[in-house]
Amino acid sequence: MAAVPMLAGVGMMVCCSSSVAALMMGGEEETSTDTTPTVVDPDRACPRNVTVVRTDNPVNWGMDLQFKCGDETIAVGNDLSGTATKTVGPYTVSKTACPAVIDQTNWLGGHTYPDTFDVTVSECIDPGETCPRDVTVVRTDNPVNWGMDLQFKCGDETIAVGNDLSGTATKTVGPYNINKTSCPVMVNKSNWLGGHTYPDTFDVSVGDCE
């Protein structure tokens, strides 16, 4: 039988991948150039911070500001910082869950003050890993010492703050094995342990992994 002639310079390998073919031809492997950012669904409920800005008068406010974002009660409390702005959270809400403006028609508690507030909701917050973290409380109803044995829950952990006689109205304790979103953003008689009935309120923040 006569031999089948081969064409000069043509091999019999079949390439099934364009990137492999490029390498065989002395070129570089193809890489993806898609830089389209990942878009988070604004209607997805996830941990987010909520920021309020007083708009009728850029000063402090004394009332215990609370309002609803969907099923979540946003506990802002008062503000004595002088910035007319306060951020609280995280709360598990969607980007569109909160009203854009808060006033006496839609806040909780029946207050009749003329205050008005703009409301914005952050992007989703990564709760981070569960690891040893410090917990800081700041008394917000009155920036002075407190005498009660303050304790509250952050997930399964009991945070034992105790009293504070430093005069700073702030105390940091820990570390506790929690994540960034384990603790309530505000502690008062509705969620601390021990049944105390004092009017004290505290903002709570969680530190980074140690």
C-alpha positions as a LaTeX table, in Angstrom:
\begin{tabular}{lrrr}
\hline
Residue & $x$ (\AA) & $y$ (\AA) & $z$ (\AA) \\
\hline
Met1 & 0.00 & 0.00 & 0.00 \\
Ala2 & 1.32 & 3.43 & $-0.93$ \\
Ala3 & 2.22 & 5.78 & 1.98 \\
Val4 & $-0.03$ & 8.80 & 2.57 \\
Pro5 & 2.03 & 11.91 & 1.83 \\
Met6 & 2.43 & 14.46 & 4.69 \\
Leu7 & 2.20 & 18.17 & 3.99 \\
Ala8 & 5.39 & 19.96 & 4.87 \\
Gly9 & 5.32 & 21.74 & 8.26 \\
Val10 & 1.89 & 20.38 & 9.29 \\
Gly11 & 1.62 & 18.12 & 12.36 \\
Met12 & $-1.22$ & 15.82 & 13.37 \\
Met13 & $-1.91$ & 17.32 & 16.90 \\
Val14 & $-5.41$ & 18.62 & 17.47 \\
Cys15 & $-5.74$ & 21.50 & 19.94 \\
Cys16 & $-9.05$ & 21.90 & 21.74 \\
Ser17 & $-8.24$ & 25.01 & 23.82 \\
Ser18 & $-7.53$ & 28.44 & 22.41 \\
Ser19 & $-5.23$ & 29.18 & 25.36 \\
Val20 & $-3.23$ & 25.99 & 24.77 \\
Ala21 & $-3.12$ & 26.77 & 21.07 \\
Ala22 & $-1.73$ & 30.20 & 21.83 \\
Leu23 & 1.01 & 28.68 & 23.99 \\
Met24 & 1.89 & 26.15 & 21.25 \\
Met25 & 2.23 & 29.00 & 18.78 \\
Gly26 & 4.60 & 30.87 & 21.09 \\
Gly27 & 2.02 & 33.34 & 22.40 \\
Glu28 & 0.71 & 34.01 & 25.92 \\
Glu29 & $-2.19$ & 32.32 & 27.66 \\
Glu30 & $-5.42$ & 34.27 & 27.43 \\
Thr31 & $-6.69$ & 35.81 & 30.69 \\
Ser32 & $-10.09$ & 37.22 & 31.55 \\
Thr33 & $-10.36$ & 40.98 & 31.22 \\
Asp34 & $-13.86$ & 41.26 & 32.72 \\
Thr35 & $-13.66$ & 44.03 & 35.33 \\
Thr36 & $-17.41$ & 44.43 & 35.85 \\
Pro37 & $-17.95$ & 45.08 & 39.59 \\
Thr38 & $-20.18$ & 42.74 & 41.56 \\
Val39 & $-23.50$ & 44.47 & 42.14 \\
Val40 & $-25.15$ & 43.75 & 45.50 \\
Asp41 & $-28.93$ & 43.52 & 45.31 \\
Pro42 & $-30.21$ & 46.57 & 47.26 \\
Asp43 & $-33.23$ & 44.53 & 48.33 \\
Arg44 & $-31.04$ & 41.87 & 50.01 \\
Ala45 & $-31.19$ & 41.98 & 53.81 \\
Cys46 & $-27.70$ & 41.86 & 55.34 \\
Pro47 & $-25.84$ & 43.64 & 58.16 \\
Arg48 & $-25.80$ & 47.37 & 57.35 \\
Asn49 & $-25.18$ & 50.58 & 59.29 \\
Val50 & $-27.83$ & 53.30 & 59.44 \\
Thr51 & $-26.87$ & 57.00 & 59.57 \\
Val52 & $-29.15$ & 59.85 & 60.60 \\
Val53 & $-28.44$ & 63.56 & 60.08 \\
Arg54 & $-30.53$ & 66.20 & 61.80 \\
Thr55 & $-31.74$ & 68.63 & 59.13 \\
Asp56 & $-34.06$ & 71.14 & 60.84 \\
Asn57 & $-31.22$ & 72.44 & 63.05 \\
Pro58 & $-27.62$ & 71.11 & 62.91 \\
Val59 & $-27.24$ & 70.58 & 66.66 \\
Asn60 & $-27.56$ & 67.83 & 69.28 \\
Trp61 & $-30.86$ & 66.17 & 70.07 \\
Gly62 & $-32.00$ & 64.86 & 73.43 \\
Met63 & $-34.83$ & 62.48 & 72.62 \\
Asp64 & $-34.48$ & 58.71 & 72.36 \\
Leu65 & $-34.78$ & 58.52 & 68.56 \\
Gln66 & $-36.09$ & 55.19 & 67.30 \\
Phe67 & $-37.84$ & 54.21 & 64.07 \\
Lys68 & $-38.67$ & 51.19 & 61.94 \\
Cys69 & $-36.78$ & 49.93 & 58.90 \\
Gly70 & $-38.93$ & 47.05 & 57.74 \\
Asp71 & $-39.20$ & 44.68 & 60.71 \\
Glu72 & $-36.12$ & 46.12 & 62.46 \\
Thr73 & $-36.36$ & 48.82 & 65.14 \\
Ile74 & $-33.47$ & 51.23 & 64.65 \\
Ala75 & $-32.37$ & 52.46 & 68.09 \\
Val76 & $-30.45$ & 55.69 & 67.46 \\
Gly77 & $-30.97$ & 57.24 & 70.89 \\
Asn78 & $-29.87$ & 60.80 & 71.58 \\
Asp79 & $-26.76$ & 62.59 & 70.34 \\
Leu80 & $-24.49$ & 64.87 & 72.34 \\
Ser81 & $-21.55$ & 64.93 & 69.91 \\
Gly82 & $-22.32$ & 68.33 & 68.39 \\
Thr83 & $-22.09$ & 66.93 & 64.84 \\
Ala84 & $-25.86$ & 66.52 & 64.26 \\
Thr85 & $-25.00$ & 63.08 & 62.84 \\
Lys86 & $-25.07$ & 59.60 & 64.31 \\
Thr87 & $-24.39$ & 56.17 & 62.82 \\
Val88 & $-25.71$ & 52.99 & 64.44 \\
Gly89 & $-25.69$ & 49.35 & 63.49 \\
Pro90 & $-25.28$ & 46.97 & 62.06 \\
Tyr91 & $-28.90$ & 45.99 & 61.51 \\
Thr92 & $-30.09$ & 43.26 & 59.16 \\
Val93 & $-31.95$ & 45.38 & 56.63 \\
Ser94 & $-32.03$ & 45.98 & 52.89 \\
Lys95 & $-30.69$ & 49.14 & 51.28 \\
Thr96 & $-34.25$ & 50.37 & 50.71 \\
Ala97 & $-35.83$ & 49.31 & 54.03 \\
Cys98 & $-35.61$ & 52.68 & 55.83 \\
Pro99 & $-37.63$ & 55.84 & 55.21 \\
Ala100 & $-35.59$ & 58.63 & 53.66 \\
Val101 & $-36.81$ & 61.18 & 56.23 \\
Ile102 & $-37.71$ & 60.71 & 59.91 \\
Asp103 & $-39.89$ & 63.12 & 61.87 \\
Gln104 & $-42.78$ & 63.04 & 64.33 \\
Thr105 & $-45.00$ & 61.36 & 61.73 \\
Asn106 & $-42.95$ & 58.14 & 61.60 \\
Trp107 & $-40.58$ & 57.85 & 64.59 \\
Leu108 & $-41.50$ & 55.70 & 67.58 \\
Gly109 & $-42.43$ & 56.93 & 71.04 \\
Gly110 & $-44.97$ & 59.65 & 70.26 \\
His111 & $-42.52$ & 62.57 & 70.65 \\
Thr112 & $-43.87$ & 65.86 & 69.28 \\
Tyr113 & $-40.56$ & 67.69 & 68.75 \\
Pro114 & $-40.06$ & 69.57 & 65.44 \\
Asp115 & $-36.81$ & 67.69 & 64.68 \\
Thr116 & $-36.32$ & 66.15 & 61.23 \\
Phe117 & $-33.63$ & 63.69 & 60.10 \\
Asp118 & $-32.31$ & 62.38 & 56.80 \\
Val119 & $-31.57$ & 58.65 & 56.80 \\
Thr120 & $-29.03$ & 56.69 & 54.75 \\
Val121 & $-28.21$ & 52.96 & 54.74 \\
Ser122 & $-24.72$ & 51.58 & 54.10 \\
Glu123 & $-23.64$ & 48.71 & 51.88 \\
Cys124 & $-23.50$ & 45.21 & 53.39 \\
Ile125 & $-21.00$ & 44.80 & 56.24 \\
Asp126 & $-18.87$ & 41.69 & 56.54 \\
Pro127 & $-19.36$ & 40.40 & 60.12 \\
Gly128 & $-15.85$ & 38.96 & 59.98 \\
Glu129 & $-14.61$ & 35.86 & 61.71 \\
Thr130 & $-15.44$ & 34.85 & 65.26 \\
Cys131 & $-12.30$ & 35.64 & 67.22 \\
Pro132 & $-11.18$ & 37.40 & 70.44 \\
Arg133 & $-12.45$ & 41.00 & 70.30 \\
Asp134 & $-12.81$ & 43.83 & 72.84 \\
Val135 & $-16.20$ & 45.42 & 73.51 \\
Thr136 & $-16.56$ & 49.14 & 74.28 \\
Val137 & $-19.59$ & 50.79 & 75.88 \\
Val138 & $-20.24$ & 54.55 & 75.99 \\
Arg139 & $-22.95$ & 55.96 & 78.24 \\
Thr140 & $-25.17$ & 58.21 & 76.09 \\
Asp141 & $-28.04$ & 59.40 & 78.29 \\
Asn142 & $-25.63$ & 61.29 & 80.57 \\
Pro143 & $-21.83$ & 61.36 & 80.07 \\
Val144 & $-20.94$ & 60.42 & 83.65 \\
Asn145 & $-20.07$ & 57.36 & 85.77 \\
Trp146 & $-22.52$ & 54.52 & 86.36 \\
Gly147 & $-22.83$ & 52.39 & 89.47 \\
Met148 & $-24.75$ & 49.32 & 88.33 \\
Asp149 & $-23.17$ & 46.00 & 87.37 \\
Leu150 & $-23.71$ & 46.30 & 83.60 \\
Gln151 & $-23.91$ & 42.97 & 81.76 \\
Phe152 & $-25.50$ & 41.99 & 78.43 \\
Lys153 & $-25.39$ & 39.27 & 75.79 \\
Cys154 & $-23.40$ & 39.28 & 72.54 \\
Gly155 & $-24.53$ & 36.08 & 70.88 \\
Asp156 & $-23.73$ & 33.29 & 73.34 \\
Glu157 & $-21.21$ & 35.40 & 75.27 \\
Thr158 & $-22.12$ & 37.34 & 78.42 \\
Ile159 & $-20.30$ & 40.69 & 78.37 \\
Ala160 & $-19.42$ & 41.64 & 81.98 \\
Val161 & $-18.79$ & 45.40 & 81.92 \\
Gly162 & $-19.54$ & 46.12 & 85.58 \\
Asn163 & $-19.64$ & 49.68 & 86.89 \\
Asp164 & $-17.46$ & 52.62 & 85.88 \\
Leu165 & $-15.94$ & 55.28 & 88.16 \\
Ser166 & $-13.43$ & 56.71 & 85.70 \\
Gly167 & $-15.42$ & 59.82 & 84.82 \\
Thr168 & $-15.06$ & 59.16 & 81.08 \\
Ala169 & $-18.49$ & 57.53 & 80.56 \\
Thr170 & $-16.63$ & 54.87 & 78.52 \\
Lys171 & $-15.36$ & 51.41 & 79.36 \\
Thr172 & $-13.68$ & 48.69 & 77.27 \\
Val173 & $-13.70$ & 45.03 & 78.34 \\
Gly174 & $-12.60$ & 41.76 & 76.80 \\
Pro175 & $-11.55$ & 40.05 & 74.76 \\
Tyr176 & $-14.61$ & 37.92 & 74.03 \\
Asn177 & $-14.95$ & 35.32 & 71.29 \\
Ile178 & $-17.47$ & 37.08 & 69.02 \\
Asn179 & $-17.78$ & 38.53 & 65.53 \\
Lys180 & $-18.25$ & 42.13 & 64.46 \\
Thr181 & $-22.04$ & 41.94 & 64.51 \\
Ser182 & $-22.63$ & 39.79 & 67.62 \\
Cys183 & $-23.53$ & 42.64 & 70.01 \\
Pro184 & $-26.56$ & 44.91 & 70.14 \\
Val185 & $-25.75$ & 48.43 & 69.02 \\
Met186 & $-27.44$ & 49.96 & 72.06 \\
Val187 & $-27.95$ & 48.59 & 75.56 \\
Asn188 & $-30.57$ & 49.76 & 78.04 \\
Lys189 & $-33.02$ & 48.25 & 80.52 \\
Ser190 & $-34.79$ & 46.44 & 77.67 \\
Asn191 & $-31.82$ & 44.17 & 76.92 \\
Trp192 & $-29.25$ & 44.26 & 79.75 \\
Leu193 & $-29.10$ & 41.46 & 82.30 \\
Gly194 & $-30.07$ & 41.69 & 85.96 \\
Gly195 & $-33.45$ & 43.44 & 85.79 \\
His196 & $-32.13$ & 46.94 & 86.64 \\
Thr197 & $-34.63$ & 49.72 & 85.92 \\
Tyr198 & $-32.22$ & 52.67 & 85.64 \\
Pro199 & $-32.69$ & 55.11 & 82.71 \\
Asp200 & $-29.07$ & 54.66 & 81.53 \\
Thr201 & $-28.40$ & 53.97 & 77.84 \\
Phe202 & $-25.14$ & 52.82 & 76.24 \\
Asp203 & $-23.77$ & 52.63 & 72.72 \\
Val204 & $-21.81$ & 49.43 & 72.04 \\
Ser205 & $-18.96$ & 48.87 & 69.58 \\
Val206 & $-16.87$ & 45.76 & 68.83 \\
Gly207 & $-13.14$ & 45.86 & 68.11 \\
Asp208 & $-11.06$ & 44.02 & 65.54 \\
Cys209 & $-9.60$ & 40.54 & 66.08 \\
Glu210 & $-6.75$ & 40.47 & 68.57 \\
\hline
\end{tabular}
